[in-house]
Coordinates of C-alpha atoms and ligand atoms in Angstrom, one line a residue:
X1 CA 97.7 101.0 104.1
X2 CA 99.6 98.0 105.5
X3 CA 96.3 96.0 105.6
X4 CA 95.9 96.3 101.8
X5 CA 96.3 92.9 100.1
X6 CA 99.7 92.5 98.5
X7 CA 99.3 90.0 95.6
X8 CA 103.1 89.9 95.1
X9 CA 103.9 88.9 98.7
X10 CA 101.0 86.4 98.6
X11 CA 102.4 84.9 95.4
X12 CA 105.9 84.6 96.9
X13 CA 104.4 82.9 99.9
X14 CA 102.6 80.5 97.5
X15 CA 106.0 79.5 96.0
X16 CA 106.6 81.7 92.9
X17 CA 110.0 80.9 91.5
X18 CA 111.9 84.1 92.2
X19 CA 115.6 84.2 92.8
X20 CA 118.3 86.9 93.0
X21 CA 118.9 89.7 95.6
X22 CA 117.2 88.8 98.9
X23 CA 115.2 86.0 97.2
X24 CA 118.1 83.5 97.0
X25 CA 121.4 82.8 95.1
X26 CA 121.4 82.3 91.4
X27 CA 122.2 78.9 90.0
X28 CA 125.1 78.6 87.6
X29 CA 122.9 77.6 84.6
X30 CA 119.2 77.6 83.7
X31 CA 117.6 75.9 80.7
X32 CA 114.3 77.1 79.3
X33 CA 112.3 77.6 76.2
X34 CA 112.4 81.4 76.2
X35 CA 114.6 83.9 78.1
X36 CA 113.3 87.4 78.5
X37 CA 115.5 90.4 79.3
X38 CA 113.5 92.9 81.5
X39 CA 110.1 92.8 83.1
X40 CA 108.5 96.1 81.9
X41 CA 105.7 96.8 79.4
X42 CA 106.9 94.6 76.5
X43 CA 108.3 91.9 78.8
X44 CA 105.1 91.5 80.8
X45 CA 102.8 91.1 77.9
X46 CA 105.2 88.7 76.2
X47 CA 105.6 86.6 79.4
X48 CA 101.9 86.2 79.9
X49 CA 101.3 85.0 76.4
X50 CA 104.3 82.7 76.1
X51 CA 103.5 81.0 79.4
X52 CA 99.9 80.6 78.3
X53 CA 101.3 78.7 75.3
X54 CA 102.9 76.3 77.7
X55 CA 106.5 77.5 77.2
X56 CA 109.1 77.5 80.0
X57 CA 109.9 81.2 80.5
X58 CA 112.7 82.9 82.5
X59 CA 112.5 86.7 83.1
X60 CA 115.7 88.5 84.1
X61 CA 115.3 91.9 85.7
X62 CA 118.2 94.1 86.9
X63 CA 116.1 96.1 89.4
X64 CA 114.5 94.8 92.6
X65 CA 111.1 93.2 93.3
X66 CA 109.1 95.8 95.2
X67 CA 105.4 95.7 95.8
X68 CA 102.5 97.6 97.3
X69 CA 103.6 97.1 100.9
X70 CA 106.9 98.8 100.1
X71 CA 105.3 101.8 98.4
X72 CA 105.0 104.6 101.0
X73 CA 104.4 107.5 98.7
X74 CA 107.9 108.8 99.5
X75 CA 110.1 110.2 96.7
X76 CA 113.2 109.6 98.8
X77 CA 112.5 105.8 98.7
X78 CA 111.1 105.6 95.2
X79 CA 113.7 107.3 93.0
X80 CA 116.8 105.4 94.3
X81 CA 115.1 102.0 94.3
X82 CA 112.7 102.0 91.4
X83 CA 114.3 104.2 88.7
X84 CA 117.3 103.9 86.3
X85 CA 120.2 105.9 87.8
X86 CA 118.1 107.1 90.7
X87 CA 115.8 109.0 88.4
X88 CA 118.7 111.2 87.4
X89 CA 119.7 109.5 84.1
X90 CA 121.1 112.3 81.9
X91 CA 121.9 112.6 78.2
X92 CA 125.6 113.0 77.2
X93 CA 125.7 116.8 77.6
X94 CA 123.4 116.6 80.7
X95 CA 120.8 118.8 79.0
X96 CA 117.9 116.3 79.4
X97 CA 116.9 114.3 82.5
X98 CA 115.4 111.0 81.7
X99 CA 112.9 109.0 83.9
X100 CA 112.8 105.3 83.3
X101 CA 111.9 102.4 85.6
X102 CA 114.4 99.9 87.0
X103 CA 112.4 97.4 89.0
X104 CA 110.0 94.5 88.4
X105 CA 107.3 95.9 86.2
X106 CA 109.9 98.4 84.7
X107 CA 108.5 101.8 83.9
X108 CA 104.9 100.6 84.2
X109 CA 105.4 100.3 88.0
X110 CA 106.1 104.0 88.3
X111 CA 104.2 105.5 85.4
X112 CA 101.3 107.9 85.5
X113 CA 98.7 105.6 83.7
X114 CA 97.8 107.8 80.7
X115 CA 96.6 105.5 78.0
X116 CA 96.4 106.4 74.3
X117 CA 96.4 104.1 71.2
X118 CA 99.0 104.9 68.6
X119 CA 97.7 107.9 66.5
X120 CA 96.6 107.1 63.0
X121 CA 99.0 109.8 61.6
X122 CA 102.0 108.1 63.3
X123 CA 101.0 104.7 61.8
X124 CA 100.5 106.3 58.3
X125 CA 104.0 107.7 58.6
X126 CA 105.4 104.3 59.5
X127 CA 103.7 102.8 56.5
X128 CA 105.0 105.4 54.1
X129 CA 108.6 105.8 55.4
X130 CA 109.4 102.5 57.1
X131 CA 107.5 99.9 55.1
X132 CA 105.2 98.9 58.0
X133 CA 102.2 98.3 55.7
X134 CA 100.4 96.1 58.2
X135 CA 100.3 98.6 61.0
X136 CA 97.1 100.4 60.3
X137 CA 94.6 101.5 63.0
X138 CA 92.1 98.8 61.8
X139 CA 94.7 96.0 61.8
X140 CA 95.9 97.0 65.3
X141 CA 92.4 97.6 66.8
X142 CA 91.8 94.1 68.1
X143 CA 95.2 94.0 69.7
X144 CA 94.6 97.3 71.4
X145 CA 91.1 96.1 72.5
X146 CA 92.6 93.0 74.2
X147 CA 95.3 95.0 76.0
X148 CA 92.8 97.6 77.1
X149 CA 90.5 94.9 78.5
X150 CA 93.3 93.1 80.2
X151 CA 94.7 96.3 81.8
X152 CA 91.4 97.9 82.6
X153 CA 92.0 100.9 80.4
X154 CA 89.0 103.1 80.6
X155 CA 87.5 106.6 81.1
X156 CA 88.4 108.3 84.3
X157 CA 85.1 109.2 86.0
X158 CA 86.3 111.3 88.9
X159 CA 86.7 115.0 88.6
X160 CA 90.1 116.1 87.5
X161 CA 92.4 117.5 90.2
X162 CA 92.8 121.3 90.2
X163 CA 96.1 121.0 88.3
X164 CA 94.3 119.3 85.4
X165 CA 91.1 121.3 85.7
X166 CA 93.2 124.5 85.1
X167 CA 94.3 123.1 81.7
X168 CA 90.7 122.2 80.8
X169 CA 89.5 125.7 81.9
X170 CA 92.3 127.7 80.3
X171 CA 92.0 125.8 77.0
X172 CA 88.2 126.0 76.9
X173 CA 88.4 129.8 77.2
X174 CA 90.6 129.9 74.2
X175 CA 88.4 127.5 72.2
X176 CA 90.9 124.7 72.4
X177 CA 89.6 121.2 72.8
X178 CA 91.0 119.5 75.9
X179 CA 89.4 116.0 76.5
X180 CA 89.8 113.5 79.3
X181 CA 92.7 110.9 79.3
X182 CA 91.9 107.2 79.7
X183 CA 93.7 105.4 82.5
X184 CA 94.7 101.8 83.3
X185 CA 93.4 101.6 86.9
X186 CA 90.9 99.5 88.8
X187 CA 89.5 100.8 92.1
X188 CA 91.9 103.8 92.1
X189 CA 92.0 105.8 95.4
X190 CA 93.0 109.1 93.5
X191 CA 96.1 109.4 95.7
X192 CA 98.4 110.9 93.1
X193 CA 101.6 109.1 94.0
X194 CA 101.6 106.8 90.9
X195 CA 105.3 107.8 90.2
X196 CA 106.3 106.2 93.5
X197 CA 104.6 102.9 92.9
X198 CA 100.9 102.3 93.6
X199 CA 100.3 101.4 97.3
X200 CA 96.8 100.1 96.7
X201 CA 97.5 98.0 93.5
X202 CA 94.9 100.0 91.6
X203 CA 97.3 100.8 88.8
X204 CA 97.2 97.9 86.4
X205 CA 101.0 97.8 85.8
X206 CA 102.9 94.7 84.8
X207 CA 103.8 94.2 88.5
X208 CA 100.2 93.2 89.4
X209 CA 98.9 91.8 86.1
X210 CA 100.9 90.0 83.5
X211 CA 104.0 89.2 85.6
X212 CA 102.0 87.5 88.3
X213 CA 100.0 85.6 85.6
X214 CA 103.3 84.3 84.1
X215 CA 104.7 83.3 87.6
X216 CA 101.5 81.5 88.4
X217 CA 102.0 79.4 85.3
X218 CA 105.5 78.4 86.4
X219 CA 107.7 81.2 84.9
X220 CA 110.9 82.0 86.8
X221 CA 112.0 85.5 87.6
X222 CA 115.6 86.5 88.5
X223 CA 115.8 89.9 90.1
X224 CA 118.7 92.2 90.8
X225 CA 120.3 90.4 87.9
X226 CA 121.6 92.1 84.8
X227 CA 121.9 90.5 81.4
X228 CA 125.5 91.5 80.5
X229 CA 125.7 89.8 77.1
X230 CA 123.8 87.8 74.5
X231 CA 126.4 85.1 73.6
X232 CA 126.4 84.5 69.9
X233 CA 127.7 81.4 68.0
X234 CA 127.1 80.5 64.4
X235 CA 124.8 83.5 63.7
X236 CA 122.4 82.5 66.6
X237 CA 122.2 83.4 70.3
X238 CA 123.3 80.4 72.4
X239 CA 123.0 81.9 75.9
X240 CA 122.5 84.9 78.1
X241 CA 125.4 85.8 80.4
X242 CA 124.0 87.4 83.6
X243 CA 125.6 89.0 86.6
X244 CA 124.1 89.7 90.1
X245 CA 123.9 93.5 90.8
X246 CA 123.2 95.5 93.9
X247 CA 120.3 97.9 94.4
X248 CA 122.3 100.8 92.9
X249 CA 123.2 98.7 89.9
X250 CA 126.8 98.1 90.8
X251 CA 128.1 94.5 90.7
X252 CA 127.2 92.3 93.7
X253 CA 129.2 89.3 94.9
X254 CA 128.1 86.0 93.5
X255 CA 128.8 84.0 90.4
X256 CA 127.5 84.6 86.9
X257 CA 124.5 82.7 85.6
X258 CA 124.2 81.3 82.1
X259 CA 120.7 81.0 80.7
X260 CA 120.2 78.7 77.7
X261 CA 117.0 79.0 75.7
X262 CA 115.5 78.3 72.2
X263 CA 114.4 81.9 71.7
X264 CA 115.6 85.1 73.4
X265 CA 113.6 88.3 73.9
X266 CA 115.2 91.7 74.6
X267 CA 112.7 93.9 76.5
X268 CA 115.0 96.2 78.4
X269 CA 113.4 99.4 77.1
X270 CA 114.9 102.0 74.7
X271 CA 118.5 102.9 75.6
X272 CA 119.2 99.7 77.5
X273 CA 118.0 97.3 74.8
X274 CA 120.2 98.8 72.0
X275 CA 123.1 99.0 74.5
X276 CA 122.8 95.2 75.3
X277 CA 122.8 94.4 71.6
X278 CA 125.9 96.6 71.2
X279 CA 127.7 95.1 74.2
X280 CA 127.1 91.7 72.6
X281 CA 128.6 92.7 69.3
X282 CA 125.5 91.8 67.3
X283 CA 125.5 92.3 63.6
X284 CA 124.5 95.8 62.5
X285 CA 125.3 95.9 58.8
X286 CA 123.5 99.2 58.1
X287 CA 124.8 101.0 61.3
X288 CA 121.2 101.5 62.6
X289 CA 121.6 100.1 66.2
X290 CA 121.2 102.8 68.9
X291 CA 120.3 105.5 66.4
X292 CA 117.0 107.2 66.1
X293 CA 116.3 107.0 69.9
X294 CA 113.5 109.4 70.7
X295 CA 112.4 111.1 73.9
X296 CA 109.4 113.3 73.3
X297 CA 111.6 116.1 74.7
X298 CA 109.5 117.8 77.3
X299 CA 109.5 121.5 78.4
X300 CA 107.5 122.7 81.4
X301 CA 105.7 125.9 82.3
X302 CA 105.0 126.6 85.9
X303 CA 102.3 129.1 87.0
X304 CA 101.1 130.5 90.3
X305 CA 97.4 130.9 91.2
X306 CA 95.6 132.6 94.0
X307 CA 94.0 129.4 95.1
X308 CA 95.6 126.1 96.2
X309 CA 96.4 123.8 93.3
X310 CA 98.0 120.9 95.3
X311 CA 99.4 119.3 92.2
X312 CA 100.6 116.3 94.1
X313 CA 97.1 115.2 95.0
X314 CA 94.8 113.2 92.8
X315 CA 95.2 111.3 89.5
X316 CA 98.2 112.8 87.8
X317 CA 97.3 113.3 84.1
X318 CA 93.5 113.3 83.3
X319 CA 93.2 116.2 80.7
X320 CA 95.2 116.7 77.5
X321 CA 95.1 118.7 74.3
X322 CA 96.4 117.6 70.9
X323 CA 95.5 121.0 69.4
X324 CA 99.2 121.8 68.7
X325 CA 99.8 118.4 67.1
X326 CA 96.7 118.4 64.9
X327 CA 97.0 121.9 63.5
X328 CA 100.2 121.2 61.6
X329 CA 101.5 118.4 59.3
X330 CA 103.2 115.5 61.1
X331 CA 106.4 116.0 59.1
X332 CA 106.5 119.8 59.3
X333 CA 107.6 122.0 62.2
X334 CA 107.6 119.9 65.4
X335 CA 104.2 119.6 67.1
X336 CA 103.5 119.0 70.8
X337 CA 100.9 117.4 73.1
X338 CA 100.0 119.3 76.3
X339 CA 99.3 117.6 79.6
X340 CA 99.3 118.6 83.3
X341 CA 101.8 116.4 85.2
X342 CA 101.9 115.6 88.9
X343 CA 104.1 118.0 91.0
X344 CA 106.0 116.5 94.0
X345 CA 108.5 118.4 96.0
X346 CA 111.8 116.6 95.1
X347 CA 111.2 116.3 91.4
X348 CA 109.8 119.9 91.4
X349 CA 112.8 121.4 93.3
X350 CA 115.3 119.5 91.1
X351 CA 113.6 120.6 87.8
X352 CA 113.0 124.3 88.7
X353 CA 115.4 126.9 87.4
X354 CA 117.3 129.3 89.6
X355 CA 118.9 129.0 93.0
X356 CA 119.2 130.7 96.4
X357 CA 116.5 133.0 97.7
X358 CA 114.6 133.1 94.4
X359 CA 114.2 129.4 94.3
X360 CA 113.4 129.3 98.0
X361 CA 110.6 131.8 97.4
X362 CA 109.2 129.7 94.6
X363 CA 109.3 126.6 96.7
X364 CA 107.4 128.4 99.5
X365 CA 104.6 128.8 96.9
X366 CA 104.6 125.1 96.0
X367 CA 100.9 124.5 97.0
X368 CA 99.7 127.2 94.7
X369 CA 101.9 126.1 91.8
X370 CA 100.4 124.7 88.6
X371 CA 102.4 122.9 85.9
X372 CA 101.9 122.1 82.2
X373 CA 104.2 120.0 80.1
X374 CA 104.6 119.8 76.3
X375 CA 105.7 116.5 74.7
X376 CA 107.5 117.3 71.5
X377 CA 106.7 114.8 68.8
X378 CA 110.2 113.9 67.5
X379 CA 111.3 111.7 64.6
X380 CA 109.1 112.7 61.8
X381 CA 111.2 115.4 60.0
X382 CA 114.7 115.0 58.5
X383 CA 116.0 117.6 61.1
X384 CA 114.5 115.5 63.9
X385 CA 116.7 112.3 63.9
X386 CA 116.5 111.8 67.7
X387 CA 119.5 110.7 69.7
X388 CA 122.2 108.0 69.5
X389 CA 123.0 105.4 72.2
X390 CA 126.7 104.5 72.7
X391 CA 128.6 102.6 75.4
X392 CA 130.8 104.0 78.1
X393 CA 134.1 102.2 78.9
X394 CA 132.3 100.1 81.5
X395 CA 129.6 98.9 79.0
X396 CA 126.9 101.1 80.4
X397 CA 124.8 103.1 78.0
X398 CA 124.7 106.8 77.4
X399 CA 122.4 108.7 75.0
X400 CA 123.6 111.6 73.0
X401 CA 120.5 113.6 72.1
X402 CA 121.3 116.9 70.4
X403 CA 118.7 119.6 71.1
X404 CA 118.8 121.1 67.6
X405 CA 117.3 124.4 66.6
X406 CA 114.5 122.5 64.9
X407 CA 113.6 120.9 68.3
X408 CA 114.1 124.1 70.2
X409 CA 111.8 126.0 67.9
X410 CA 109.1 123.7 69.1
X411 CA 110.1 124.3 72.7
X412 CA 109.6 128.1 72.2
X413 CA 106.2 127.7 70.6
X414 CA 105.2 125.3 73.4
X415 CA 106.3 127.7 76.1
X416 CA 104.1 130.3 74.4
X417 CA 101.1 128.0 74.1
X418 CA 101.4 126.9 77.7
X419 CA 101.7 130.5 79.1
X420 CA 98.7 131.6 77.1
X421 CA 96.6 128.7 78.5
X422 CA 97.8 129.4 82.1
X423 CA 96.9 133.1 81.9
X424 CA 93.6 132.2 80.3
X425 CA 92.9 129.9 83.3
X426 CA 93.6 132.9 85.7
X427 CA 97.3 132.5 86.6
X428 CA 98.8 135.5 88.4
X429 CA 102.3 134.6 87.4
X430 CA 103.7 132.3 84.7
X431 CA 107.3 131.0 84.8
X432 CA 108.6 129.0 81.9
X433 CA 111.1 126.5 83.2
X434 CA 114.2 128.1 81.7
X435 CA 117.3 129.5 83.4
X436 CA 116.8 133.0 82.0
X437 CA 113.0 133.3 82.3
X438 CA 111.5 135.7 84.9
X439 CA 108.1 135.6 86.6
X440 CA 105.7 137.1 84.0
X441 CA 102.5 138.7 85.2
X442 CA 100.6 139.1 82.0
X443 CA 100.2 137.2 78.7
X444 CA 101.5 140.3 76.7
X445 CA 104.6 140.4 78.9
X446 CA 105.2 136.7 78.7
X447 CA 104.7 136.6 74.9
X448 CA 107.3 139.2 74.3
X449 CA 109.8 137.8 76.8
X450 CA 109.5 134.1 75.6
X451 CA 110.0 135.3 72.0
X452 CA 113.4 136.6 73.1
X453 CA 114.6 133.8 75.3
X454 CA 117.7 132.0 74.1
X455 CA 116.4 128.4 73.4
X456 CA 119.6 126.6 74.1
X457 CA 120.4 123.3 75.8
X458 CA 121.0 123.5 79.6
X459 CA 119.4 127.0 79.7
X460 CA 116.0 125.4 78.7
X461 CA 115.2 122.7 81.2
X462 CA 114.3 119.5 79.2
X463 CA 113.1 116.3 80.7
X464 CA 111.6 113.0 79.4
X465 CA 109.8 109.9 80.7
X466 CA 109.1 108.5 77.2
X467 CA 112.1 106.7 75.7
X468 CA 111.5 105.1 72.3
X469 CA 113.5 103.7 69.4
X470 CA 117.1 102.6 69.0
X471 CA 116.2 99.1 67.7
X472 CA 113.7 100.4 65.1
X473 CA 111.3 98.2 63.2
X474 CA 111.0 98.3 59.4
X475 CA 109.8 96.4 56.4
X476 CA 113.4 95.9 55.2
X477 CA 116.8 95.5 56.8
X478 CA 118.2 98.7 55.4
X479 CA 115.8 100.8 57.5
X480 CA 115.3 98.7 60.6
X481 CA 117.0 96.5 63.3
X482 CA 114.0 94.3 63.7
X483 CA 111.4 92.9 61.2
X484 CA 107.7 93.8 61.4
X485 CA 107.2 90.7 63.5
X486 CA 109.8 91.8 66.1
X487 CA 112.5 89.3 65.1
X488 CA 116.0 90.7 64.6
X489 CA 116.8 91.1 60.9
X490 CA 120.1 89.2 61.2
X491 CA 119.6 86.8 64.2
X492 CA 116.6 84.4 63.8
X493 CA 116.3 83.3 67.4
X494 CA 116.2 86.8 68.9
X495 CA 113.3 89.3 69.1
X496 CA 112.9 92.8 70.6
X497 CA 109.6 93.5 72.2
X498 CA 109.6 97.0 73.8
X499 CA 109.5 100.7 73.2
X500 CA 112.9 100.5 71.4
X501 CA 111.3 99.1 68.2
X502 CA 109.3 102.2 67.3
X503 CA 110.8 103.9 64.2
X504 CA 109.7 107.4 65.4
X505 CA 108.3 108.7 68.7
X506 CA 104.6 107.9 69.1
X507 CA 103.3 111.4 69.5
X508 CA 101.3 110.2 72.5
X509 CA 102.2 108.6 75.8
X510 CA 103.7 105.3 74.7
X511 CA 102.6 102.5 77.1
X512 CA 99.5 101.4 75.3
X513 CA 101.4 101.4 71.9
X514 CA 103.8 98.9 73.5
X515 CA 101.0 96.8 75.0
X516 CA 99.0 96.6 71.8
X517 CA 101.8 96.1 69.3
X518 CA 103.7 93.7 71.5
X519 CA 100.5 91.8 72.1
X520 CA 100.4 91.1 68.3
X521 CA 104.1 90.2 68.1
X522 CA 104.0 87.9 71.1
X523 CA 100.9 86.1 70.0
X524 CA 102.6 85.4 66.7
X525 CA 105.8 84.2 68.4
X526 CA 103.8 82.0 70.8
X527 CA 102.2 80.3 67.7
X528 CA 105.5 79.9 65.9
X529 CA 107.3 78.4 69.0
X530 CA 104.5 76.2 70.4
X531 CA 101.9 75.8 67.6
X532 CA 99.3 77.1 70.1
X533 CA 96.8 79.9 69.8
X534 CA 96.9 82.2 72.8
X535 CA 95.0 85.4 73.8
X536 CA 95.9 88.0 76.4
X537 CA 93.7 86.9 79.4
Ligands
FAD601 C1 107.6 108.4 85.7 C2 107.1 107.9 84.4 C3 105.8 108.2 84.0 C4 105.3 107.7 82.8 N1 104.0 107.9 82.6 C5 103.4 107.3 81.5 C6 102.0 107.5 81.2 O1 101.3 108.1 82.0 N2 101.5 106.9 80.1 C7 102.3 106.2 79.2 O2 101.8 105.8 78.2 N3 103.6 106.1 79.4 C8 104.2 106.6 80.6 N4 105.5 106.3 80.8 C9 106.3 105.6 79.9 C10 106.0 104.1 79.9 O3 105.9 103.6 81.2 C11 107.1 103.4 79.1 O4 107.1 103.9 77.8 C12 107.0 101.9 79.1 O5 106.9 101.3 80.3 C13 108.3 101.3 78.4 O6 108.2 100.0 78.3 P1 109.4 99.1 77.9 O7 109.0 97.7 77.8 O8 110.1 99.7 76.7 O9 110.5 99.3 79.1 P2 110.3 99.4 80.6 O10 108.9 99.3 81.0 O11 111.1 100.6 81.0 O12 111.0 98.1 81.2 C14 112.4 97.7 81.0 C15 112.9 96.9 82.1 O13 114.1 96.2 81.7 C16 115.0 96.2 82.7 N5 116.4 96.0 82.1 C17 116.9 96.8 81.2 N6 118.1 96.3 80.8 C18 118.3 95.2 81.4 C19 119.3 94.2 81.5 N7 120.4 94.3 80.7 N8 119.2 93.1 82.3 C20 118.1 93.0 83.1 N9 117.1 93.9 83.1 C21 117.2 95.0 82.3 C22 114.9 97.6 83.3 O14 115.4 97.6 84.6 C23 113.4 97.8 83.3 O15 112.8 97.3 84.5 C24 106.1 106.9 82.0 C25 107.4 106.5 82.4 C26 107.9 107.0 83.6 C27 109.3 106.6 84.0

């Protein structure tokens, strides 16, 4: 593995401008054309396009710069160094565990590569309810095509691993369509440790694509540096105030840096982006900031099979079904997408219900364990308003996400659907991930028991790796924090380019929605700032 080329280390050796943490002390002041907060999905696409337009770009990332040489397929290394709050970020009542990246490349460095365009039904809803009339599938198609080409999104041609194959088989026996998932990989080794960073650089994350392209064109990258505040004067942002931070996010010694730019881009991801705007006291005349933050709340069903499943091995998510999204109206009872996620020991043990001998027994059967997840499509119904970001006394964000009866009704239906598919695939035992669930040995027994389970927060284990909203986009300022072109409704030299601009959840894994939509926004911004036409390389 150590003999694999490492394009990041090679770039550093060639003289990329990277400062912060082990890369060198920060200067007191930096002047540039555009300052970008973050280095994830939205930031990467934006940085590539703006540097192509000849603009002087500075990216500020609070996490570290890690690259393929550092990725050893070990959970114990990955979670503390690559994830927000060590992969244990919790909602206010601790009922939902949230996975989000915190490193160069953001969540794209650790994500599982599933790539879907924004569904037509989601875009129709945005047009009807949020005035986003120019966001049709046809209008977005060229922007998605470019992003797909740039990031090598394509059909996965290797056989699914057993974990995914069981979803395909169980669904097929019930007459439920379960197609293949497209992935953004090039020369993938099918290792299965995408969530710990790709050791072979096959995953086409921002870490190996757009960020290197921007650095080659002279962009600067500050790492282990947090943007603490957007400093406002006379209705415009006049600077970023940044502080050095340690690997765990606590303050590091060293002076503040002030970055002065013509235009500022907030790309810190949902939760962190609205929090930064709040910390900075930005105008919010209609009290929208931090509200309508969505998670695709996820519930999980485990199952035991006779044969080895080895859910840690091979491409993580390659089969899905939208059957339970498409068989009901988008603004009716909450629908859900089913996928088969990777299963690794630490994340598995910390998500499983129970304790003591019962949990030890379950862990002993880890190699034969299968897992399905249901992504609940939140944000489309009046009883599904998502969560709200607020600030703790130290300025850090916390998300209050009420798991309402409306959402939990979807969780119960999802547990039922997943159990039926698992039994249909030949499971000996199905165990919904819920504190009061038992091991069920038949579909009839599971159906009756799941119908009676109390669907309450903390009893039902809920997780999420899809954080969206909080700085929603809309066709008028009463419904959105940013305009349809990504510019802040009240602050003309500030744009938001990340998952926080979505007015609802996507109803599909969100990365490609961010790449495609931000591609359009950043291309327009590049033209306005430089007069030049640019295209994602
Ligand atoms: C484990 C996991 C698996 C996933 N799997 C998939 C998948 O298979 N398919 C899919 O479509 N999506 C997946 N996702 C989700 C997808 O990766 C995210 O939706 C997407 O990357 C979000 O992009 P973003 O630009 O909003 O923010 P991010 O990519 O999260 O980037 C934000 C960056 O900004 C930095 N930052 C935040 N605030 C500040 C600040 N104040 N100062 C400096 N830096 C700051 C953060 O540290 C972070 O690095 C997954 C996510 C995770 C965590």
